[in-house]
XYZ file of C-alpha atoms in Angstrom:
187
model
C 71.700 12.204 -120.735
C 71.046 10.764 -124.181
C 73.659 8.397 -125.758
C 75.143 10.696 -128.505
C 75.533 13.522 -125.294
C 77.703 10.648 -124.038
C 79.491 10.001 -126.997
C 79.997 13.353 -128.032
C 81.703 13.789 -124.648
C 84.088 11.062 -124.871
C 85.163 13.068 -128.244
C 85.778 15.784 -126.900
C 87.614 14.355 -123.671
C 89.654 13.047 -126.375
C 90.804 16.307 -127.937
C 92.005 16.955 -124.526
C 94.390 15.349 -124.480
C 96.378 16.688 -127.030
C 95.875 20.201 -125.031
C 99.102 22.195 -123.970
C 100.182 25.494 -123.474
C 101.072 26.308 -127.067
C 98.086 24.645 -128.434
C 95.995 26.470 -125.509
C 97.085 30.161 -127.047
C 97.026 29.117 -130.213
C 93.503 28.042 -130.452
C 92.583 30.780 -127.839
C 93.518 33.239 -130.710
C 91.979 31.407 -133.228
C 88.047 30.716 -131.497
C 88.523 34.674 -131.066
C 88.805 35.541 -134.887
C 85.821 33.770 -135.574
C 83.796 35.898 -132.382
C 81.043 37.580 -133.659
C 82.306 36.430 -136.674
C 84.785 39.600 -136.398
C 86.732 38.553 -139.345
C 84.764 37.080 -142.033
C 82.972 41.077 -141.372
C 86.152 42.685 -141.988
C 87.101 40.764 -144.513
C 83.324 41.227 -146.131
C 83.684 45.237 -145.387
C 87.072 44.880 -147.483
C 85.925 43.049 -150.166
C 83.061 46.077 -150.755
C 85.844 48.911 -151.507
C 87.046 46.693 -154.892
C 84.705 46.161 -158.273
C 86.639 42.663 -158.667
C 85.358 41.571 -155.275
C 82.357 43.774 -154.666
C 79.828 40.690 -155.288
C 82.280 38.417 -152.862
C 81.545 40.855 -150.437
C 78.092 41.120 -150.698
C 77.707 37.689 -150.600
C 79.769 37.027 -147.659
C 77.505 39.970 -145.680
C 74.183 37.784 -147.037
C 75.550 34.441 -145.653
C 76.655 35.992 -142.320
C 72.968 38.160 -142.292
C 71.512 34.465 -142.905
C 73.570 32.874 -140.043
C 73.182 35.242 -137.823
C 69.165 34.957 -137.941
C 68.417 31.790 -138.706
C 70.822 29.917 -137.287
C 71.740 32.326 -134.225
C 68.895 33.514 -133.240
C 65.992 31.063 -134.386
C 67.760 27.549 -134.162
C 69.654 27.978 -131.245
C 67.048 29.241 -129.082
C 64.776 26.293 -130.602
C 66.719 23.651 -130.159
C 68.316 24.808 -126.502
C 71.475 22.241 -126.672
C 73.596 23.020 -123.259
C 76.958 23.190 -124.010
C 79.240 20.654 -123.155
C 81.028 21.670 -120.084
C 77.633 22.276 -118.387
C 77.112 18.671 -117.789
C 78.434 16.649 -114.794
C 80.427 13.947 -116.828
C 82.195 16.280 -118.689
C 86.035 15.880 -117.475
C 86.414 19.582 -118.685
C 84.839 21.752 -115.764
C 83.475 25.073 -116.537
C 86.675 26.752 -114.842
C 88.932 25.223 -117.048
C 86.989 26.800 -119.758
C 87.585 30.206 -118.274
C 91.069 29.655 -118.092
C 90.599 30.020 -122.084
C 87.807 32.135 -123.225
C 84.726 34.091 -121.312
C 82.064 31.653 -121.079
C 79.132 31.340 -123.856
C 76.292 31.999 -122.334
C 74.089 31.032 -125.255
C 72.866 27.761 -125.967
C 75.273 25.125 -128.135
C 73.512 24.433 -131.268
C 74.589 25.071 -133.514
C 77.858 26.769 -133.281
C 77.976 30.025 -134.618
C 81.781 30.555 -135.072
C 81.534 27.656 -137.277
C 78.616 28.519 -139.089
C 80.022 32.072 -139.848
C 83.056 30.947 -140.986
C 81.744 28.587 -143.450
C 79.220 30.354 -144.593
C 81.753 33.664 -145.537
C 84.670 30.430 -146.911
C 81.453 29.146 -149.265
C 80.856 32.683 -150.191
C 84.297 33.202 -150.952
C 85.139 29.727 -152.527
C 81.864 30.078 -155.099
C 84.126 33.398 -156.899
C 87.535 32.226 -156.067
C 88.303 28.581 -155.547
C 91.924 29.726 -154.566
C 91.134 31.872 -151.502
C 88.254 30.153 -150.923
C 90.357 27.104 -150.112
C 92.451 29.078 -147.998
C 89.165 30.360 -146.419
C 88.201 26.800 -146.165
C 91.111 26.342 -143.748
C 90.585 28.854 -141.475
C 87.129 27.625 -140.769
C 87.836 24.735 -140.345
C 90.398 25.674 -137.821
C 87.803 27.974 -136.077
C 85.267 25.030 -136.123
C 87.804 22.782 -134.332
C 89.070 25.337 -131.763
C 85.524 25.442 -130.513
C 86.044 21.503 -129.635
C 89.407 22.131 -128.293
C 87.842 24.770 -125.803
C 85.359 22.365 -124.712
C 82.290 25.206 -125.843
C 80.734 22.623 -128.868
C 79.911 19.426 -129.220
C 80.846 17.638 -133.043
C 77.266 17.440 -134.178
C 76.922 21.117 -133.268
C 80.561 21.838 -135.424
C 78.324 19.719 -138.477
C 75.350 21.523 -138.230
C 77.371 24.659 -138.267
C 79.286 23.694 -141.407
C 75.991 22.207 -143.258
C 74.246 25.489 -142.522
C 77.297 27.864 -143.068
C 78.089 26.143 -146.566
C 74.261 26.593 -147.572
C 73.960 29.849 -146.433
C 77.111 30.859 -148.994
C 75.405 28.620 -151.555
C 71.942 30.286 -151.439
C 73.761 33.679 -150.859
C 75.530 33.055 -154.432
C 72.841 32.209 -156.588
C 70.401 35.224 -154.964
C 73.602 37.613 -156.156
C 73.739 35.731 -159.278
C 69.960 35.947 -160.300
C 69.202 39.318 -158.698
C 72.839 41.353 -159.135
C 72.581 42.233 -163.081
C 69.226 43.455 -162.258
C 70.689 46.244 -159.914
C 73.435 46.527 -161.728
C 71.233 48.062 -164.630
C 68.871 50.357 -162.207
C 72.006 51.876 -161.034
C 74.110 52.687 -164.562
């Protein structure tokens, strides 16, 4: 095992020990909005029905489409990172991971909750600073519960973010240079 492995493990013994019950449910609930990135869809699908938000939603469904194959299904299975409770000096055994969530069985990096949710926060933030900041904090919240669970490492939480906030970013300015052009065909 590589130094940063090391390291990164030492963080994330660290986080447990500010684990309890209430903490345990708590983030429990909150790794499991970000699954399958479940609400950033809904909240996408929502977004369609209104003319104010129709763009947001688009966006959001481009930056989740983006995630979901690039960083899903191309980096992850590229870069095969174990996850953190596979390896021996982890003080967090797998079982105490099943006490909290069904076991990934997909590879670590990087961490798809947490690239989900900040790709959909960007999407939202780049039309509406206000919920997008309020976006901004559930992600973030999602990105640390995957720590707390012991099913990411931090560098796999960055890459997650970094790719998330320039999947919203590209997402954006695609909308912003293609949409009028639709926008036409269709009136």
């Amino acid at each position: 095992m590589d130094w940063l492995t090391e390291f990164e493990i030492g963080i994330l013994d660290g986080i447990q020990n500010i684990r309890c019950g209430i903490l345990d449910g708590l983030f429990t609930l909150i790794t499991q909005l970000g699954d399958a990135g479940i609400i950033w869809i809904i909240i996408a699908v929502i977004c369609l029905f209104f003319k104010k938000t129709r763009k947001t939603g688009i966006c959001m469904g481009m930056a989740l489409i983006m995630g979901l194959l690039f960083g899903n299904l191309l980096l992850k299975n590229a870069i095969a990172r174990e996850r953190p409770y596979t390896y021996e000096i982890a003080s967090m055994t797998a079982d105490k991971v099943k006490e909290l969530i069904s076991l990934p069985h997909d590879y670590s990096f990087p961490s798809g909750h947490t690239q989900a949710s900040f790709a959909a926060a960007t999407s939202v933030f780049m039309y509406n600073k206000k919920y997008g900041t309020a976006a901004y904090v559930l992600a973030a919240l999602i990105a640390f519960s995957r720590m707390y669970i012991y099913v990411h490492f931090p560098t796999d939480i960055i890459g997650g973010m970094l790719l998330g906030i320039i999947y919203g970013i590209v997402s954006f300015y695609l909308i912003k240079r293609f949409a009028p052009r639709f926008e036409k065909k269709v009136s």
